[in-house]
mmCIF file of C-alpha atoms in Angstrom:
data_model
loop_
_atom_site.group_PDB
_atom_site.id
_atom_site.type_symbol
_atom_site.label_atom_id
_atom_site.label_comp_id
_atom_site.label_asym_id
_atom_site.label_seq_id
_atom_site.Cartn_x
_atom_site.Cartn_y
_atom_site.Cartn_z
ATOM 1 C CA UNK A 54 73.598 124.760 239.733
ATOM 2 C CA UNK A 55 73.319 123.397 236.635
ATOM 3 C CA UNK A 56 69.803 121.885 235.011
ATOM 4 C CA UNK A 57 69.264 118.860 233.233
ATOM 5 C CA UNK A 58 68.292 119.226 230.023
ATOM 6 C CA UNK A 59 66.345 116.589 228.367
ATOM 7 C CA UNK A 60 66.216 115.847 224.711
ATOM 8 C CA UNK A 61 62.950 117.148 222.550
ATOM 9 C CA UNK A 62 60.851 114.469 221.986
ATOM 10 C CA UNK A 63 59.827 114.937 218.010
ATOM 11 C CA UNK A 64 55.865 114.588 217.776
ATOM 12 C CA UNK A 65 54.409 112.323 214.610
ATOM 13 C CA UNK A 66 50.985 112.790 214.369
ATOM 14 C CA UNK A 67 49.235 109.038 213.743
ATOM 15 C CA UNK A 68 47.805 108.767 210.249
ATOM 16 C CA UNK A 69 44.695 110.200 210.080
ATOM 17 C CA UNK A 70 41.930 108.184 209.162
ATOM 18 C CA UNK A 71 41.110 110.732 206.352
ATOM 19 C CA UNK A 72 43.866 111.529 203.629
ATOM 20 C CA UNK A 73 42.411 113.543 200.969
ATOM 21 C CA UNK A 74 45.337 111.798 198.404
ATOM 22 C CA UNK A 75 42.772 108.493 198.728
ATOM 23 C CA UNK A 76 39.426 109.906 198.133
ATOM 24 C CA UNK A 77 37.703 108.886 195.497
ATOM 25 C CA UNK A 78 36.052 112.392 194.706
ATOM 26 C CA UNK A 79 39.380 114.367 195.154
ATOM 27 C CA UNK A 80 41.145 111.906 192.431
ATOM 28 C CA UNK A 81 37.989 112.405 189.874
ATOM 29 C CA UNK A 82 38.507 116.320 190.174
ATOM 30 C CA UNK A 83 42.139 115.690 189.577
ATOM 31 C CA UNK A 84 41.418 114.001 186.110
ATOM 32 C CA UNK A 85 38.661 115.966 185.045
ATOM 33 C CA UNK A 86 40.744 119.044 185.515
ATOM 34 C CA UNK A 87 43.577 117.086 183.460
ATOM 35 C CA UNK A 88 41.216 116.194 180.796
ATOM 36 C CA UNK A 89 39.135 119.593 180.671
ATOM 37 C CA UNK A 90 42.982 121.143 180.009
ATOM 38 C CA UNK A 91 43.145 118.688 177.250
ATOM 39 C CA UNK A 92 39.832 119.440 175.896
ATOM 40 C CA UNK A 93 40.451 123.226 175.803
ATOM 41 C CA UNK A 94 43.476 122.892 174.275
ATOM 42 C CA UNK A 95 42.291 120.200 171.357
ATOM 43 C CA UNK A 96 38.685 120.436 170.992
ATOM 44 C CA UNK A 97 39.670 123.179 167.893
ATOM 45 C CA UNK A 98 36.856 125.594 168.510
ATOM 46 C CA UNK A 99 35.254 128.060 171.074
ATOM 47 C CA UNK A 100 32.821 125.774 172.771
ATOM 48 C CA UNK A 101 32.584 124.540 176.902
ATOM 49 C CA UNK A 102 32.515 120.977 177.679
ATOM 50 C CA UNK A 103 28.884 121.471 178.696
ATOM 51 C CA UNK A 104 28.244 122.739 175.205
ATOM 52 C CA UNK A 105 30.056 120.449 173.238
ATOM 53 C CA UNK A 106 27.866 117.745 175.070
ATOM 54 C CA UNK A 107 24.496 119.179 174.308
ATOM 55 C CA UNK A 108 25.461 119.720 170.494
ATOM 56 C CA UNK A 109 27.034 115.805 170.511
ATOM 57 C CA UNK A 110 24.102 114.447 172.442
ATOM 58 C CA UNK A 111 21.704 117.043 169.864
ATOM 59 C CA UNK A 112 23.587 115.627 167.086
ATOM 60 C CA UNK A 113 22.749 111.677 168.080
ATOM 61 C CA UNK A 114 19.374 112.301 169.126
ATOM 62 C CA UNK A 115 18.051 114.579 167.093
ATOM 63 C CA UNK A 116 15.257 117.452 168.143
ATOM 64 C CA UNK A 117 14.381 116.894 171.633
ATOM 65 C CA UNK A 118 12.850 118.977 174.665
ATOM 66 C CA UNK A 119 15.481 121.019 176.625
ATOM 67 C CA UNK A 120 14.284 119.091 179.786
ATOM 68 C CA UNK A 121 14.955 115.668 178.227
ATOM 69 C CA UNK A 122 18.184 117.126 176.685
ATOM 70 C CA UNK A 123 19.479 117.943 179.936
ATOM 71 C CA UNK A 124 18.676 114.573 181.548
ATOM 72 C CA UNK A 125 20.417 112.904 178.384
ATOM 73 C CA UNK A 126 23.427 115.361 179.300
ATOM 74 C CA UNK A 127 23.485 115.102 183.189
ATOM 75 C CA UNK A 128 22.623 119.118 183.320
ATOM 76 C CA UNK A 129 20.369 120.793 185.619
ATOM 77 C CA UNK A 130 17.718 122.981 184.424
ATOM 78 C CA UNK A 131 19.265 126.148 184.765
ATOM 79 C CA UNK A 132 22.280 124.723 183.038
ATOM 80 C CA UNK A 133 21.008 122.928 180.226
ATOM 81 C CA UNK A 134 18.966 126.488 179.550
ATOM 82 C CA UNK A 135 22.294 128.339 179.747
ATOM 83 C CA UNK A 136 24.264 126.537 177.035
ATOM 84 C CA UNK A 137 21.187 126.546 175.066
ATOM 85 C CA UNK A 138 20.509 130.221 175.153
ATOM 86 C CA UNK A 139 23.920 130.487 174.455
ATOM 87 C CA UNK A 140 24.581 128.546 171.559
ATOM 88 C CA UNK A 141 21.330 129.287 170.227
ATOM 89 C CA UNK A 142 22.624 133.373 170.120
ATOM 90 C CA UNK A 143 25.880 131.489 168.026
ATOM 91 C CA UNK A 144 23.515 130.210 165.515
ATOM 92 C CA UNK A 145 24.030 126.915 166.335
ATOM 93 C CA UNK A 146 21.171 125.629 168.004
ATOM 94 C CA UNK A 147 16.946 126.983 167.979
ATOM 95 C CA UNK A 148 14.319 125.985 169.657
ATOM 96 C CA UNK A 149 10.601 125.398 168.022
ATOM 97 C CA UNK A 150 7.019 124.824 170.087
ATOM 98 C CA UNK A 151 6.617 121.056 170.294
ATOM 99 C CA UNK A 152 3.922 120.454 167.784
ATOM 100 C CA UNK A 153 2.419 117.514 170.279
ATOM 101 C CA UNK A 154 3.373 119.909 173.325
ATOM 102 C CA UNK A 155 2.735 123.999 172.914
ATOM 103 C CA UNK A 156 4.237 124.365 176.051
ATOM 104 C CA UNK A 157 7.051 122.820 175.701
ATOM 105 C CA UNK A 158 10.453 124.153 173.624
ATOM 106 C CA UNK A 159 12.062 121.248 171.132
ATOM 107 C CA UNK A 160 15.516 122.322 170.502
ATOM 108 C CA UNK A 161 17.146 121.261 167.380
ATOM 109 C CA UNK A 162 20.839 121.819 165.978
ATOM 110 C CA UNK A 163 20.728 124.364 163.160
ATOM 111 C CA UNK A 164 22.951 123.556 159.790
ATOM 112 C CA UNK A 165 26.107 125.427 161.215
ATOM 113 C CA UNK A 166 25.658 123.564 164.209
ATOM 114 C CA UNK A 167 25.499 120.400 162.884
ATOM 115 C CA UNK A 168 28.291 121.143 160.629
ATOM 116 C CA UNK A 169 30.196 122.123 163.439
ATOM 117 C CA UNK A 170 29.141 119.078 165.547
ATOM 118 C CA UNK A 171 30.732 116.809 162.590
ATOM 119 C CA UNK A 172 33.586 118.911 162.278
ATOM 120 C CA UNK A 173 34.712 118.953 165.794
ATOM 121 C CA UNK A 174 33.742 114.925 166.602
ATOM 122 C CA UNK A 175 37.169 113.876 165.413
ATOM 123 C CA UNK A 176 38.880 116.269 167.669
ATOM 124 C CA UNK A 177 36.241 114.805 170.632
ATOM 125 C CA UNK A 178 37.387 111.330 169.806
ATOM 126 C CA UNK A 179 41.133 112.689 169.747
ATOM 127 C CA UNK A 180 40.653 114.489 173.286
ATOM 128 C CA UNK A 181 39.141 111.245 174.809
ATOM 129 C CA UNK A 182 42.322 108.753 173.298
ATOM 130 C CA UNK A 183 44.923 111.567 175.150
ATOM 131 C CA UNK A 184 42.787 111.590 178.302
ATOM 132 C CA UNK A 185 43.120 107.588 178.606
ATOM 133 C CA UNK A 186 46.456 107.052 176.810
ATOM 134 C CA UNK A 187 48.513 106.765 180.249
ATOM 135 C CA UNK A 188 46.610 103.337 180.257
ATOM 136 C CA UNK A 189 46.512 100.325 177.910
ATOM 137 C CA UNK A 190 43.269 98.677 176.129
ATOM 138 C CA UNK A 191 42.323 96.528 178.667
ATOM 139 C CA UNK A 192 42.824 99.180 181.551
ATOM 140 C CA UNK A 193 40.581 101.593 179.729
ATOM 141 C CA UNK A 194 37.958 99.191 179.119
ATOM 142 C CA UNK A 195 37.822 98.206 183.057
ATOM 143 C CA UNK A 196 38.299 102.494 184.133
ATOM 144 C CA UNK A 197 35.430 102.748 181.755
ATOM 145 C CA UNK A 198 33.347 99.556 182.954
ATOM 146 C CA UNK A 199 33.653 100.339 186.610
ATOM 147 C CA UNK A 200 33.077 104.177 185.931
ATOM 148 C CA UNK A 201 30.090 103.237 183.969
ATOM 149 C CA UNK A 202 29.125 101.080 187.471
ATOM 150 C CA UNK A 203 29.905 104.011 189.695
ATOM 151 C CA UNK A 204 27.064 106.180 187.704
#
């Protein structure tokens, strides 16, 4: 006797209500680890993005406490003391008792460092034109304004 054989039913799965594709935070990691590619590749010396933002931020600000420094440079405390240690071993930063303060550190950029911070800022500039340039003027000005928003 022969059996009936009915045809396989193919299962789609509804869309799920999550699709990592469309989440905000997956899309940022996407793009920073496009533009931190970039920035290795153009920034034209050994430094980390961290570090590159605590000489920049050194370099506008002048001497500051390593607590304020890594407020100014969205670090945590363990970070921030990190890249300092470190580039302060490369000569490019030191730290000094706050003469208002004794107990707390004042870091400063030392001559090579600020040299180096002046050297590299064109490359910085360069790095941040390549990581926008798939959009136009107006496009980067919103990304930026509605980034700024999002902070």
């Amino acid at each position: 006797m022969a059996r009936s054989v009915s045809p396989k039913r193919t299962f789609k799965p509804a869309r799920p209500c999550y699709v990592l594709d469309e989440q905000i935070g997956f899309i940022l990691r996407q793009v920073w680890q496009r533009h931190a590619t970039i920035f290795a590749r153009e920034i034209g010396i050994n430094l980390t993005p961290t570090q590159w933002a605590a000489l920049a931020k050194l370099n506008e600000t002048g001497p500051c406490s390593q607590n304020l420094l890594g407020r100014l440079t969205a670090m945590d405390v363990a970070t921030i003391k990190g890249v300092i240690d470190r580039l302060t071993a490369r000569g490019l930063t030191e730290t000094c008792p706050d003469p208002e303060d004794g107990r707390r550190l004042l870091v400063s950029l030392t001559r090579a460092g600020q040299q180096l911070a002046e050297k590299a800022a064109p490359n910085a500039l360069a790095i941040t034109k390549e990581t926008l340039a798939p959009l136009d003027a107006k496009e980067r000005e919103t990304l930026m304004a509605l980034l700024n928003k999002l902070r």
